[in-house]
C-alpha positions as a Markdown table, in Angstrom:
| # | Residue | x | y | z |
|---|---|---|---|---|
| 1 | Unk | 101.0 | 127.0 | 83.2 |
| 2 | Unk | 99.3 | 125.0 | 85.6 |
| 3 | Unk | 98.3 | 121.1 | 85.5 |
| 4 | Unk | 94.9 | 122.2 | 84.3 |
| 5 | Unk | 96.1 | 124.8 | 81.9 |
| 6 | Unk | 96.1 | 128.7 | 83.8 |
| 7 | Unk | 98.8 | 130.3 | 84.1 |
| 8 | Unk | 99.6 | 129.9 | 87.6 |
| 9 | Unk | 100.1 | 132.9 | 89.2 |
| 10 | Unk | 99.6 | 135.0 | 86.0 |
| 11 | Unk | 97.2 | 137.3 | 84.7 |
| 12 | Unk | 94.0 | 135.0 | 83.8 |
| 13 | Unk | 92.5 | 135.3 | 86.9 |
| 14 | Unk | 92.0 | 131.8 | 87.3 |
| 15 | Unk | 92.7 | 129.5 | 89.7 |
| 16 | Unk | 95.3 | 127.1 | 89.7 |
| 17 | Unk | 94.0 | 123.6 | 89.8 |
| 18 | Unk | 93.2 | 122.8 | 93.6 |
| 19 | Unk | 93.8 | 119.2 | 95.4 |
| 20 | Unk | 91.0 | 117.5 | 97.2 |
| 21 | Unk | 91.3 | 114.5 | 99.5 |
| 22 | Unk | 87.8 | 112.9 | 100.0 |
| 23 | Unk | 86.2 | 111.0 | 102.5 |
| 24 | Unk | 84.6 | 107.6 | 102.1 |
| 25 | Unk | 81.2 | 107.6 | 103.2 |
| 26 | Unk | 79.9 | 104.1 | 101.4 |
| 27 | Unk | 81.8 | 101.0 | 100.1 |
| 28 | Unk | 80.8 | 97.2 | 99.6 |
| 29 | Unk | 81.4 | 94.8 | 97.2 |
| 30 | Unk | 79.3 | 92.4 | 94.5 |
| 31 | Unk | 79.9 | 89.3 | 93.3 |
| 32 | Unk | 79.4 | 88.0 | 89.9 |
| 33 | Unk | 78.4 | 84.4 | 91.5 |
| 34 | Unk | 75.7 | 86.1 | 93.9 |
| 35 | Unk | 74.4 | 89.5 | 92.5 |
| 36 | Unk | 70.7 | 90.0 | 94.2 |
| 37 | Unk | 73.3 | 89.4 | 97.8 |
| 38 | Unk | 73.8 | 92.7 | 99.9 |
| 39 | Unk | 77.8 | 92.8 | 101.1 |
| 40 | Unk | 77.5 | 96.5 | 102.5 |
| 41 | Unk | 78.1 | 95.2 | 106.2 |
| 42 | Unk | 81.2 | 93.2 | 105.4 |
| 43 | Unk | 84.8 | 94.4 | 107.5 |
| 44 | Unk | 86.6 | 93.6 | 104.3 |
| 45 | Unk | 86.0 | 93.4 | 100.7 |
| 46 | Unk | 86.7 | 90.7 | 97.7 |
| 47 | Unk | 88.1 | 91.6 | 94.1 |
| 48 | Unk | 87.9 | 89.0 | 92.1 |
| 49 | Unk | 89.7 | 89.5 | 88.0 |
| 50 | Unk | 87.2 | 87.3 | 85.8 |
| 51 | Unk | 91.1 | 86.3 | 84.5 |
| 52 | Unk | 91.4 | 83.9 | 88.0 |
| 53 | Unk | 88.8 | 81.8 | 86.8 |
| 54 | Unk | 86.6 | 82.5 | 89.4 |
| 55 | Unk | 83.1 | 84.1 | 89.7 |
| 56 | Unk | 84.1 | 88.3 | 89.2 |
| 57 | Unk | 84.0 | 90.1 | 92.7 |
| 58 | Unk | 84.2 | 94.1 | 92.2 |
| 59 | Unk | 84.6 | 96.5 | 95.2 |
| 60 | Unk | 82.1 | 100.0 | 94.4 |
| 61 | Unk | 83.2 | 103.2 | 96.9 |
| 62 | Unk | 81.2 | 105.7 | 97.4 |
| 63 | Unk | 82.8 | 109.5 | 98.4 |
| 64 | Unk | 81.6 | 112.9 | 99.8 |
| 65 | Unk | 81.7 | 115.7 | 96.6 |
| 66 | Unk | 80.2 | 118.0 | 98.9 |
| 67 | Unk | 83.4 | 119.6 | 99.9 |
| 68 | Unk | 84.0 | 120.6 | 95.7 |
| 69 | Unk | 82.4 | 123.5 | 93.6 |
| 70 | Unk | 79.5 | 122.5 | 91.7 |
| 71 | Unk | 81.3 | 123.9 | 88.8 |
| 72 | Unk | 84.5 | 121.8 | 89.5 |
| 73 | Unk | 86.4 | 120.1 | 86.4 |
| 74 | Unk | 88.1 | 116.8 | 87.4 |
| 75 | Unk | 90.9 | 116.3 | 85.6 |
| 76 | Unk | 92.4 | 113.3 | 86.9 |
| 77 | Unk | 91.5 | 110.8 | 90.2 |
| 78 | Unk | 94.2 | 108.9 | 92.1 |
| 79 | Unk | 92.7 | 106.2 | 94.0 |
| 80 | Unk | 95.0 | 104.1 | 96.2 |
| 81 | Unk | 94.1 | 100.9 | 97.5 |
| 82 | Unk | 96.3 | 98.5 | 99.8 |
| 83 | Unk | 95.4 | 94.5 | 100.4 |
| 84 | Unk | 95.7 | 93.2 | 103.8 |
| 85 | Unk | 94.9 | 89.6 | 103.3 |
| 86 | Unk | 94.8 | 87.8 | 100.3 |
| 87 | Unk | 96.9 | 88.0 | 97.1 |
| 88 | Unk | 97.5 | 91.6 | 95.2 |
| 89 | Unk | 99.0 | 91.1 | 91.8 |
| 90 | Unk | 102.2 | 91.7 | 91.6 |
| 91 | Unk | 102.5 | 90.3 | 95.2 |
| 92 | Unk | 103.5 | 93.7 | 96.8 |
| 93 | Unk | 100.3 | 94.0 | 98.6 |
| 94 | Unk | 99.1 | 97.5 | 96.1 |
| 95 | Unk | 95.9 | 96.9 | 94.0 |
């Protein structure tokens, strides 16, 4: 069996689960201590845990479906992110 649960290869005549790598097409970033402000035009984006004490900042992304069935099942989403500037917990530069 597959990751999604066909037999892989077998007789179901299924489909094994596919892989998909999509596109941004939106992102920005809101801030707890300004919410009515727009942030869509920023080069670079501010997460802010409400742990740090500071006003929350949380970063939305926005991606292109398009390319997926319309009956497509998601079974799992890996998103990976990577800080530039700034401090990522853990201090390895992965969010």
């Amino acid at each position: 069996m597959d990751a999604c649960g066909f037999c892989a290869g077998g007789t179901t005549n299924r489909n094994p689960c596919g892989v998909a790598t999509l596109g941004v097409v939106a992102d920005t970033w809101v801030s707890q201590a300004s919410p009515a402000s727009n942030y869509g035009t920023d080069t670079s984006m501010q997460v802010v845990p409400p742990w740090s004490g500071a006003p929350a900042g949380n970063v939305l992304v926005k991606f292109d479906l398009s390319s997926l069935p319309a009956n497509a099942v998601i079974r799992s989403v890996t998103l990976t992110a990577t800080a530039s500037t700034g401090f990522a917990y853990g201090g390895d530069g992965n969010v």
